[in-house]
C-alpha cells in the first residue's frame, strides 16, 4: 500500500507549498516594509533538487503543489520549474501565488507550462492605497495581469487580500462590485503576526468575522467545504459571478482542517507556517538514489506536527515574515 502523509491528529497532507525564493521586489507593509534584504548565503533550490523533492512527496500522496516565495516569478527559471513539477506523476495541480508584477507578460507561458491555478495578491482596488501598501505604483499593471489570466484560459482566478484595519477595510463595497461580473474568488486573509510586524499587527489586525456576518445578512450562502479547500470558508451568491473566501487563522478550529506542508526556498520542511526552524532535507535532494531516505525523513518529521499554531497566544514560532517560508 502507498505510504501516506497522515499526522497524529488524523490530518492528511496532499498539498505542498514550495517556496523557490525568499527574494521579493515589493515592500508590502505587513511583510517586507523595508524591502528584501538577504539574510543567508545559501542558494535556492535548483530545478533538479525540486524534481527530486516533489517526486518523493508525490509518492507519499501529494497531489497539489503551490509554488510560492518571496516572489516566485523573480526566478528566471520559473516557467521551467512549473513544467518540471507538472511533469511528475501523481501531481494533479500546480498553482502559484504571485504579486502579479510579471503576470501580464508571462502568464500565457506559465499556463502552457502546466500551471493550473493562480492566486494574485491585490490588497486594495484603490490605486493610491495599493501603492501605499506595496511600495509599488503598479496597480493598473497588476489588474491587467489579472485580466490576462482570464484570457490565458484560467476558469477561475483567486485574488488574495490581506485585511488591515484603517488601511483597506473600507474597500469591501468596491471588491463586491468587482466580483459581481468577474469570476474571481476573492480571499480575505486576516493579517498574521510575525516576528517582524508586531507593532503593525497590533495596530491593523482585524478579524474577518464582520465580513462573514455582513455576507450572511446580504443573502450570501456558505458553501459546503470541499476536501481541498483547506481552512478557507467560501461564500457564494446568485447575483455574483465571483465568490468570497475567508481565511481566519485566529478562529477556533482553524488548524483542524490543515492539509498542507511547506518547503522553504533552501530546502527545509516546515510542518507549520508558524512553529519551528524546519527540518533540513537538502542533503537528500542531491541524488535520486536517496529517495527512500528522503521519504523516511519526511514521514518521521510529520509525527512531530502539533495540533495548532498557538498564534492566539501571540506565538510566531520565530517566523520573521511570510516571505521567508512562503505564505
Ligand atoms: N509574493 C507573493 C504574493 O505576495 O502573492 C507570494 C508570497 S506572499 C508571502 C503569499 C501571501 O501571503 C500573499 O497573499 C500575502 O499577501 C500573504 N501574506 C504575507 N504576509 C502576511 C501576513 N503577515 N499576514 C497575512 N497574510 C500575509
Ligand atoms: Fe513580496 Fe508577497 Fe511579501 Fe508582498 S507579500 S512583500 S509581494 S513576498
mmCIF file of C-alpha atoms and ligand atoms in Angstrom:
data_model
loop_
_atom_site.group_PDB
_atom_site.id
_atom_site.type_symbol
_atom_site.label_atom_id
_atom_site.label_comp_id
_atom_site.label_asym_id
_atom_site.label_seq_id
_atom_site.Cartn_x
_atom_site.Cartn_y
_atom_site.Cartn_z
ATOM 1 C CA UNK A 1 0.000 0.000 0.000
ATOM 2 C CA UNK A 2 1.215 3.520 -0.794
ATOM 3 C CA UNK A 3 2.628 5.397 2.204
ATOM 4 C CA UNK A 4 0.560 8.460 3.124
ATOM 5 C CA UNK A 5 1.269 11.708 4.879
ATOM 6 C CA UNK A 6 -1.096 11.475 7.854
ATOM 7 C CA UNK A 7 -0.257 13.011 11.226
ATOM 8 C CA UNK A 8 -1.135 12.052 14.782
ATOM 9 C CA UNK A 9 -4.358 14.077 14.576
ATOM 10 C CA UNK A 10 -5.665 12.170 11.516
ATOM 11 C CA UNK A 11 -4.958 15.095 9.175
ATOM 12 C CA UNK A 12 -3.942 14.112 5.660
ATOM 13 C CA UNK A 13 -1.433 16.206 3.688
ATOM 14 C CA UNK A 14 -1.908 16.139 -0.064
ATOM 15 C CA UNK A 15 -0.884 19.749 -0.602
ATOM 16 C CA UNK A 16 2.671 21.092 -0.641
ATOM 17 C CA UNK A 17 3.650 24.756 -0.595
ATOM 18 C CA UNK A 18 7.026 25.077 -2.161
ATOM 19 C CA UNK A 19 8.985 28.303 -1.814
ATOM 20 C CA UNK A 20 11.553 28.776 -4.560
ATOM 21 C CA UNK A 21 12.997 32.120 -3.438
ATOM 22 C CA UNK A 22 12.658 34.436 -0.450
ATOM 23 C CA UNK A 23 13.501 37.427 -2.619
ATOM 24 C CA UNK A 24 10.833 39.998 -3.475
ATOM 25 C CA UNK A 25 10.532 43.223 -5.478
ATOM 26 C CA UNK A 26 7.596 44.614 -3.434
ATOM 27 C CA UNK A 27 7.655 46.185 0.021
ATOM 28 C CA UNK A 28 4.301 45.152 1.455
ATOM 29 C CA UNK A 29 3.829 46.988 4.728
ATOM 30 C CA UNK A 30 2.863 43.793 6.614
ATOM 31 C CA UNK A 31 5.592 41.607 5.102
ATOM 32 C CA UNK A 32 8.783 43.347 3.900
ATOM 33 C CA UNK A 33 8.210 47.054 4.682
ATOM 34 C CA UNK A 34 11.903 47.859 4.177
ATOM 35 C CA UNK A 35 12.223 45.698 1.104
ATOM 36 C CA UNK A 36 14.110 42.450 0.716
ATOM 37 C CA UNK A 37 17.475 42.037 2.416
ATOM 38 C CA UNK A 38 19.220 38.744 2.021
ATOM 39 C CA UNK A 39 19.932 37.206 5.427
ATOM 40 C CA UNK A 40 21.586 33.949 4.360
ATOM 41 C CA UNK A 41 24.250 32.792 1.936
ATOM 42 C CA UNK A 42 22.550 29.568 0.819
ATOM 43 C CA UNK A 43 21.484 29.060 -2.783
ATOM 44 C CA UNK A 44 17.827 28.496 -3.629
ATOM 45 C CA UNK A 45 16.686 25.007 -4.584
ATOM 46 C CA UNK A 46 17.686 24.099 -8.140
ATOM 47 C CA UNK A 47 15.275 22.642 -10.671
ATOM 48 C CA UNK A 48 16.847 19.188 -10.182
ATOM 49 C CA UNK A 49 16.548 19.411 -6.371
ATOM 50 C CA UNK A 50 12.921 20.474 -6.777
ATOM 51 C CA UNK A 51 12.322 17.479 -9.042
ATOM 52 C CA UNK A 52 13.811 15.003 -6.537
ATOM 53 C CA UNK A 53 11.830 16.596 -3.720
ATOM 54 C CA UNK A 54 8.453 16.621 -5.448
ATOM 55 C CA UNK A 55 8.864 13.051 -6.739
ATOM 56 C CA UNK A 56 9.261 11.906 -3.114
ATOM 57 C CA UNK A 57 6.242 13.924 -1.971
ATOM 58 C CA UNK A 58 4.141 12.661 -4.895
ATOM 59 C CA UNK A 59 4.959 9.086 -3.903
ATOM 60 C CA UNK A 60 3.705 9.968 -0.409
ATOM 61 C CA UNK A 61 0.355 11.102 -1.823
ATOM 62 C CA UNK A 62 0.927 14.795 -2.596
ATOM 63 C CA UNK A 63 -1.435 15.857 -5.393
ATOM 64 C CA UNK A 64 -1.145 19.622 -5.399
ATOM 65 C CA UNK A 65 1.941 21.861 -5.301
ATOM 66 C CA UNK A 66 1.788 25.622 -4.872
ATOM 67 C CA UNK A 67 4.947 27.406 -5.948
ATOM 68 C CA UNK A 68 5.461 30.494 -3.833
ATOM 69 C CA UNK A 69 8.068 32.745 -2.242
ATOM 70 C CA UNK A 70 9.072 35.622 -1.800
ATOM 71 C CA UNK A 71 8.059 36.426 -5.328
ATOM 72 C CA UNK A 72 8.368 33.163 -7.286
ATOM 73 C CA UNK A 73 8.252 34.859 -10.687
ATOM 74 C CA UNK A 74 11.571 36.579 -9.961
ATOM 75 C CA UNK A 75 13.282 33.260 -10.671
ATOM 76 C CA UNK A 76 14.475 33.227 -14.294
ATOM 77 C CA UNK A 77 13.735 29.501 -14.469
ATOM 78 C CA UNK A 78 10.209 29.863 -13.053
ATOM 79 C CA UNK A 79 8.488 28.583 -16.223
ATOM 80 C CA UNK A 80 10.843 25.608 -16.315
ATOM 81 C CA UNK A 81 10.126 24.856 -12.633
ATOM 82 C CA UNK A 82 6.391 24.853 -13.374
ATOM 83 C CA UNK A 83 6.940 22.398 -16.239
ATOM 84 C CA UNK A 84 9.181 20.194 -14.081
ATOM 85 C CA UNK A 85 6.655 19.965 -11.243
ATOM 86 C CA UNK A 86 3.723 19.469 -13.643
ATOM 87 C CA UNK A 87 5.524 16.538 -15.311
ATOM 88 C CA UNK A 88 5.788 14.488 -12.100
ATOM 89 C CA UNK A 89 3.408 11.507 -11.959
ATOM 90 C CA UNK A 90 0.732 11.958 -9.287
ATOM 91 C CA UNK A 91 0.838 15.773 -9.296
ATOM 92 C CA UNK A 92 -2.611 16.817 -10.476
ATOM 93 C CA UNK A 93 -2.444 20.528 -9.801
ATOM 94 C CA UNK A 94 0.367 23.100 -9.938
ATOM 95 C CA UNK A 95 -0.550 26.507 -8.533
ATOM 96 C CA UNK A 96 1.301 29.691 -7.731
ATOM 97 C CA UNK A 97 0.835 32.781 -5.574
ATOM 98 C CA UNK A 98 2.243 35.956 -7.089
ATOM 99 C CA UNK A 99 2.248 39.708 -6.593
ATOM 100 C CA UNK A 100 1.240 39.976 -10.244
ATOM 101 C CA UNK A 101 4.162 42.132 -11.388
ATOM 102 C CA UNK A 102 5.134 39.825 -14.289
ATOM 103 C CA UNK A 103 1.704 38.384 -14.898
ATOM 104 C CA UNK A 104 0.642 40.250 -17.989
ATOM 105 C CA UNK A 105 3.844 39.351 -19.841
ATOM 106 C CA UNK A 106 4.303 35.794 -18.626
ATOM 107 C CA UNK A 107 1.015 34.150 -17.688
ATOM 108 C CA UNK A 108 0.434 32.573 -21.106
ATOM 109 C CA UNK A 109 3.842 30.810 -20.868
ATOM 110 C CA UNK A 110 3.058 29.609 -17.352
ATOM 111 C CA UNK A 111 -0.303 28.284 -18.479
ATOM 112 C CA UNK A 112 1.311 26.390 -21.362
ATOM 113 C CA UNK A 113 3.984 25.011 -18.999
ATOM 114 C CA UNK A 114 1.248 23.394 -16.891
ATOM 115 C CA UNK A 115 0.300 25.949 -14.237
ATOM 116 C CA UNK A 116 -3.265 25.004 -13.373
ATOM 117 C CA UNK A 117 -4.247 27.647 -10.810
ATOM 118 C CA UNK A 118 -3.139 31.114 -9.829
ATOM 119 C CA UNK A 119 -3.576 33.400 -6.808
ATOM 120 C CA UNK A 120 -2.736 37.081 -7.190
ATOM 121 C CA UNK A 121 -2.295 39.437 -4.271
ATOM 122 C CA UNK A 122 -4.355 42.614 -4.633
ATOM 123 C CA UNK A 123 -4.758 44.280 -1.253
ATOM 124 C CA UNK A 124 -6.732 47.270 -2.496
ATOM 125 C CA UNK A 125 -8.745 48.322 -5.532
ATOM 126 C CA UNK A 126 -7.718 51.921 -4.964
ATOM 127 C CA UNK A 127 -4.501 52.651 -6.873
ATOM 128 C CA UNK A 128 -3.113 55.001 -4.178
ATOM 129 C CA UNK A 129 -3.827 52.596 -1.336
ATOM 130 C CA UNK A 130 -2.307 49.773 -3.387
ATOM 131 C CA UNK A 131 0.841 51.889 -3.807
ATOM 132 C CA UNK A 132 0.934 52.700 -0.087
ATOM 133 C CA UNK A 133 0.612 49.028 0.878
ATOM 134 C CA UNK A 134 3.049 47.505 -1.617
ATOM 135 C CA UNK A 135 5.528 50.343 -2.129
ATOM 136 C CA UNK A 136 4.960 49.928 -5.891
ATOM 137 C CA UNK A 137 2.923 52.192 -8.121
ATOM 138 C CA UNK A 138 1.769 49.345 -10.357
ATOM 139 C CA UNK A 139 -1.916 48.859 -9.610
ATOM 140 C CA UNK A 140 -3.000 49.061 -13.283
ATOM 141 C CA UNK A 141 -0.280 46.684 -14.382
ATOM 142 C CA UNK A 142 -1.334 44.086 -11.788
ATOM 143 C CA UNK A 143 -5.011 44.463 -12.727
ATOM 144 C CA UNK A 144 -4.127 43.968 -16.402
ATOM 145 C CA UNK A 145 -2.308 40.848 -15.257
ATOM 146 C CA UNK A 146 -5.485 39.582 -13.579
ATOM 147 C CA UNK A 147 -7.365 40.052 -16.886
ATOM 148 C CA UNK A 148 -4.529 38.336 -18.759
ATOM 149 C CA UNK A 149 -5.032 35.258 -16.546
ATOM 150 C CA UNK A 150 -8.641 35.002 -17.628
ATOM 151 C CA UNK A 151 -7.586 35.470 -21.285
ATOM 152 C CA UNK A 152 -4.909 32.787 -20.864
ATOM 153 C CA UNK A 153 -7.614 30.245 -20.078
ATOM 154 C CA UNK A 154 -7.954 30.103 -16.295
ATOM 155 C CA UNK A 155 -11.590 29.396 -15.472
ATOM 156 C CA UNK A 156 -11.305 30.888 -12.023
ATOM 157 C CA UNK A 157 -8.645 33.195 -10.708
ATOM 158 C CA UNK A 158 -8.134 33.708 -6.988
ATOM 159 C CA UNK A 159 -7.232 37.087 -5.542
ATOM 160 C CA UNK A 160 -5.718 37.389 -2.055
ATOM 161 C CA UNK A 161 -6.399 40.476 0.027
ATOM 162 C CA UNK A 162 -4.879 40.890 3.491
ATOM 163 C CA UNK A 163 -7.401 42.681 5.708
ATOM 164 C CA UNK A 164 -5.989 45.688 7.516
ATOM 165 C CA UNK A 165 -7.901 47.949 9.875
ATOM 166 C CA UNK A 166 -7.635 51.590 8.802
ATOM 167 C CA UNK A 167 -5.910 50.645 5.535
ATOM 168 C CA UNK A 168 -8.272 48.674 3.283
ATOM 169 C CA UNK A 169 -11.256 47.765 5.454
ATOM 170 C CA UNK A 170 -13.366 50.346 3.602
ATOM 171 C CA UNK A 171 -12.766 48.629 0.273
ATOM 172 C CA UNK A 172 -15.341 45.833 0.725
ATOM 173 C CA UNK A 173 -18.014 47.567 -1.398
ATOM 174 C CA UNK A 174 -15.550 48.071 -4.275
ATOM 175 C CA UNK A 175 -14.407 44.465 -4.082
ATOM 176 C CA UNK A 176 -18.009 43.209 -4.117
ATOM 177 C CA UNK A 177 -18.785 45.362 -7.136
ATOM 178 C CA UNK A 178 -15.758 43.881 -8.913
ATOM 179 C CA UNK A 179 -16.754 40.252 -8.418
ATOM 180 C CA UNK A 180 -20.352 40.854 -9.436
ATOM 181 C CA UNK A 181 -19.250 40.420 -13.043
ATOM 182 C CA UNK A 182 -15.842 38.733 -12.704
ATOM 183 C CA UNK A 183 -15.443 35.035 -11.971
ATOM 184 C CA UNK A 184 -12.894 35.658 -9.255
ATOM 185 C CA UNK A 185 -12.615 34.019 -5.864
ATOM 186 C CA UNK A 186 -11.672 36.897 -3.622
ATOM 187 C CA UNK A 187 -9.948 35.662 -0.477
ATOM 188 C CA UNK A 188 -9.770 37.932 2.529
ATOM 189 C CA UNK A 189 -6.895 36.839 4.741
ATOM 190 C CA UNK A 190 -6.625 38.009 8.311
ATOM 191 C CA UNK A 191 -3.330 39.736 8.993
ATOM 192 C CA UNK A 192 -0.996 37.353 10.821
ATOM 193 C CA UNK A 193 1.564 38.312 13.403
ATOM 194 C CA UNK A 194 5.200 37.585 12.592
ATOM 195 C CA UNK A 195 8.473 38.389 14.372
ATOM 196 C CA UNK A 196 8.959 41.495 12.213
ATOM 197 C CA UNK A 197 5.487 43.038 12.112
ATOM 198 C CA UNK A 198 4.364 43.094 15.767
ATOM 199 C CA UNK A 199 3.526 46.837 16.181
ATOM 200 C CA UNK A 200 1.917 46.847 12.713
ATOM 201 C CA UNK A 201 -0.096 43.769 13.629
ATOM 202 C CA UNK A 202 -1.337 45.316 16.889
ATOM 203 C CA UNK A 203 -2.474 48.436 15.063
ATOM 204 C CA UNK A 204 -4.060 46.865 11.987
ATOM 205 C CA UNK A 205 -5.218 43.336 12.759
ATOM 206 C CA UNK A 206 -8.916 42.880 12.089
ATOM 207 C CA UNK A 207 -10.997 39.744 12.407
ATOM 208 C CA UNK A 208 -12.879 38.751 9.245
ATOM 209 C CA UNK A 209 -15.948 37.789 11.304
ATOM 210 C CA UNK A 210 -17.647 41.099 10.438
ATOM 211 C CA UNK A 211 -17.372 40.264 6.719
ATOM 212 C CA UNK A 212 -18.908 36.845 7.339
ATOM 213 C CA UNK A 213 -21.769 38.463 9.276
ATOM 214 C CA UNK A 214 -22.361 41.062 6.563
ATOM 215 C CA UNK A 215 -22.297 38.467 3.776
ATOM 216 C CA UNK A 216 -24.791 36.225 5.565
ATOM 217 C CA UNK A 217 -27.074 39.230 6.211
ATOM 218 C CA UNK A 218 -26.992 40.050 2.481
ATOM 219 C CA UNK A 219 -28.006 36.675 1.124
ATOM 220 C CA UNK A 220 -24.602 35.033 0.688
ATOM 221 C CA UNK A 221 -24.508 31.307 1.402
ATOM 222 C CA UNK A 222 -21.583 29.411 2.859
ATOM 223 C CA UNK A 223 -20.515 26.564 0.579
ATOM 224 C CA UNK A 224 -20.020 23.084 1.937
ATOM 225 C CA UNK A 225 -16.245 22.761 2.346
ATOM 226 C CA UNK A 226 -14.507 20.609 -0.245
ATOM 227 C CA UNK A 227 -11.624 18.486 0.995
ATOM 228 C CA UNK A 228 -9.096 20.596 -0.952
ATOM 229 C CA UNK A 229 -10.449 23.940 0.374
ATOM 230 C CA UNK A 230 -8.275 23.625 3.481
ATOM 231 C CA UNK A 231 -9.088 26.183 6.114
ATOM 232 C CA UNK A 232 -10.853 28.714 3.811
ATOM 233 C CA UNK A 233 -14.582 29.362 4.322
ATOM 234 C CA UNK A 234 -16.159 30.037 0.922
ATOM 235 C CA UNK A 235 -19.365 32.011 0.232
ATOM 236 C CA UNK A 236 -21.458 32.400 -2.928
ATOM 237 C CA UNK A 237 -24.421 34.496 -4.071
ATOM 238 C CA UNK A 238 -26.623 34.014 -7.126
ATOM 239 C CA UNK A 239 -26.250 37.678 -8.136
ATOM 240 C CA UNK A 240 -22.444 37.459 -8.220
ATOM 241 C CA UNK A 241 -20.190 35.639 -10.678
ATOM 242 C CA UNK A 242 -17.368 35.605 -8.155
ATOM 243 C CA UNK A 243 -17.062 34.070 -4.690
ATOM 244 C CA UNK A 244 -15.653 35.202 -1.365
ATOM 245 C CA UNK A 245 -13.223 33.131 0.677
ATOM 246 C CA UNK A 246 -12.370 33.978 4.272
ATOM 247 C CA UNK A 247 -9.139 32.818 5.833
ATOM 248 C CA UNK A 248 -9.285 33.314 9.554
ATOM 249 C CA UNK A 249 -6.218 31.802 11.187
ATOM 250 C CA UNK A 250 -7.222 33.159 14.607
ATOM 251 C CA UNK A 251 -10.579 31.404 14.593
ATOM 252 C CA UNK A 252 -11.243 28.343 16.713
ATOM 253 C CA UNK A 253 -10.561 25.059 14.925
ATOM 254 C CA UNK A 254 -8.682 26.709 12.013
ATOM 255 C CA UNK A 255 -5.886 24.116 12.253
ATOM 256 C CA UNK A 256 -8.270 21.145 12.320
ATOM 257 C CA UNK A 257 -8.563 21.269 8.539
ATOM 258 C CA UNK A 258 -4.848 21.865 7.897
ATOM 259 C CA UNK A 259 -3.924 19.976 4.722
ATOM 260 C CA UNK A 260 -0.550 21.478 3.798
ATOM 261 C CA UNK A 261 3.156 21.149 4.424
ATOM 262 C CA UNK A 262 5.783 23.690 3.437
ATOM 263 C CA UNK A 263 9.271 23.679 1.994
ATOM 264 C CA UNK A 264 11.492 26.747 2.292
ATOM 265 C CA UNK A 265 13.496 28.037 -0.643
ATOM 266 C CA UNK A 266 16.632 26.443 0.814
ATOM 267 C CA UNK A 267 15.051 23.017 1.309
ATOM 268 C CA UNK A 268 13.756 22.911 4.874
ATOM 269 C CA UNK A 269 10.487 21.165 5.656
ATOM 270 C CA UNK A 270 8.152 23.298 7.768
ATOM 271 C CA UNK A 271 5.275 21.480 9.408
ATOM 272 C CA UNK A 272 3.509 24.782 10.075
ATOM 273 C CA UNK A 273 3.792 28.354 8.810
ATOM 274 C CA UNK A 274 4.452 29.250 12.428
ATOM 275 C CA UNK A 275 6.274 26.802 14.535
ATOM 276 C CA UNK A 276 9.778 25.610 14.067
ATOM 277 C CA UNK A 277 13.069 26.134 12.329
ATOM 278 C CA UNK A 278 12.291 23.425 9.835
ATOM 279 C CA UNK A 279 13.883 20.087 9.085
ATOM 280 C CA UNK A 280 16.721 20.216 6.581
ATOM 281 C CA UNK A 281 16.101 17.933 3.587
ATOM 282 C CA UNK A 282 18.730 19.325 1.271
ATOM 283 C CA UNK A 283 21.401 16.646 1.715
ATOM 284 C CA UNK A 284 18.839 14.107 0.450
ATOM 285 C CA UNK A 285 17.834 16.126 -2.621
ATOM 286 C CA UNK A 286 21.145 15.764 -4.455
ATOM 287 C CA UNK A 287 20.725 12.234 -5.738
ATOM 288 C CA UNK A 288 17.579 10.346 -6.719
ATOM 289 C CA UNK A 289 19.086 7.291 -5.037
ATOM 290 C CA UNK A 290 18.348 8.957 -1.672
ATOM 291 C CA UNK A 291 14.577 8.917 -2.307
ATOM 292 C CA UNK A 292 13.778 6.249 0.293
ATOM 293 C CA UNK A 293 15.773 8.055 2.987
ATOM 294 C CA UNK A 294 14.101 11.335 1.989
ATOM 295 C CA UNK A 295 10.622 9.844 2.294
ATOM 296 C CA UNK A 296 11.520 8.371 5.687
ATOM 297 C CA UNK A 297 12.786 11.726 6.965
ATOM 298 C CA UNK A 298 9.561 13.440 5.855
ATOM 299 C CA UNK A 299 7.338 10.748 7.394
ATOM 300 C CA UNK A 300 9.286 10.779 10.674
ATOM 301 C CA UNK A 301 9.138 14.581 10.871
ATOM 302 C CA UNK A 302 5.370 14.606 10.375
ATOM 303 C CA UNK A 303 4.906 12.740 13.633
ATOM 304 C CA UNK A 304 6.015 15.966 15.392
ATOM 305 C CA UNK A 305 3.372 18.179 13.803
ATOM 306 C CA UNK A 306 1.467 19.991 16.526
ATOM 307 C CA UNK A 307 -2.330 20.210 16.664
ATOM 308 C CA UNK A 308 -2.339 24.025 16.321
ATOM 309 C CA UNK A 309 -0.116 27.054 15.647
ATOM 310 C CA UNK A 310 -0.570 28.848 19.031
ATOM 311 C CA UNK A 311 -0.942 32.202 17.223
ATOM 312 C CA UNK A 312 -3.758 33.114 19.591
ATOM 313 C CA UNK A 313 -1.208 33.062 22.406
ATOM 314 C CA UNK A 314 0.919 35.566 20.474
ATOM 315 C CA UNK A 315 3.483 32.964 19.395
ATOM 316 C CA UNK A 316 5.038 33.458 15.971
ATOM 317 C CA UNK A 317 7.342 30.450 16.117
ATOM 318 C CA UNK A 318 10.247 32.606 15.005
ATOM 319 C CA UNK A 319 8.827 33.308 11.523
ATOM 320 C CA UNK A 320 10.405 36.670 10.590
ATOM 321 C CA UNK A 321 7.913 37.362 7.795
ATOM 322 C CA UNK A 322 5.914 35.186 5.431
ATOM 323 C CA UNK A 323 8.279 35.883 2.509
ATOM 324 C CA UNK A 324 10.839 33.756 4.365
ATOM 325 C CA UNK A 325 8.990 30.445 4.050
ATOM 326 C CA UNK A 326 6.222 31.215 1.588
ATOM 327 C CA UNK A 327 2.819 32.413 2.767
HETATM 328 N N1 LIG B 1 4.901 37.404 -3.264
HETATM 329 C C1 LIG B 1 3.752 36.621 -3.490
HETATM 330 C C2 LIG B 1 2.488 37.368 -3.134
HETATM 331 O O1 LIG B 1 2.570 38.356 -2.421
HETATM 332 O O2 LIG B 1 1.423 36.938 -3.580
HETATM 333 C C3 LIG B 1 3.784 35.264 -2.794
HETATM 334 C C4 LIG B 1 4.329 35.206 -1.411
HETATM 335 S S1 LIG B 1 3.343 36.030 -0.166
HETATM 336 C C5 LIG B 1 4.275 35.718 1.292
HETATM 337 C C6 LIG B 1 1.930 34.931 -0.081
HETATM 338 C C7 LIG B 1 0.675 35.515 0.519
HETATM 339 O O3 LIG B 1 0.884 35.747 1.891
HETATM 340 C C8 LIG B 1 0.241 36.849 -0.100
HETATM 341 O O4 LIG B 1 -1.120 36.764 -0.461
HETATM 342 C C9 LIG B 1 0.443 37.823 1.015
HETATM 343 O O5 LIG B 1 -0.455 38.898 0.932
HETATM 344 C C10 LIG B 1 0.238 36.962 2.237
HETATM 345 N N2 LIG B 1 0.877 37.482 3.445
HETATM 346 C C11 LIG B 1 2.156 37.892 3.606
HETATM 347 N N3 LIG B 1 2.382 38.286 4.879
HETATM 348 C C12 LIG B 1 1.212 38.113 5.550
HETATM 349 C C13 LIG B 1 0.800 38.327 6.903
HETATM 350 N N4 LIG B 1 1.633 38.777 7.816
HETATM 351 N N5 LIG B 1 -0.473 38.021 7.230
HETATM 352 C C14 LIG B 1 -1.340 37.534 6.296
HETATM 353 N N6 LIG B 1 -1.003 37.290 5.014
HETATM 354 C C15 LIG B 1 0.247 37.598 4.638
HETATM 355 FE FE1 LIG B 2 6.618 40.404 -1.536
HETATM 356 FE FE2 LIG B 2 4.483 38.878 -1.376
HETATM 357 FE FE3 LIG B 2 5.713 39.754 0.872
HETATM 358 FE FE4 LIG B 2 4.373 41.468 -0.674
HETATM 359 S S1 LIG B 2 3.513 39.718 0.454
HETATM 360 S S2 LIG B 2 6.445 41.787 0.177
HETATM 361 S S3 LIG B 2 4.726 40.697 -2.689
HETATM 362 S S4 LIG B 2 6.524 38.346 -0.603
#
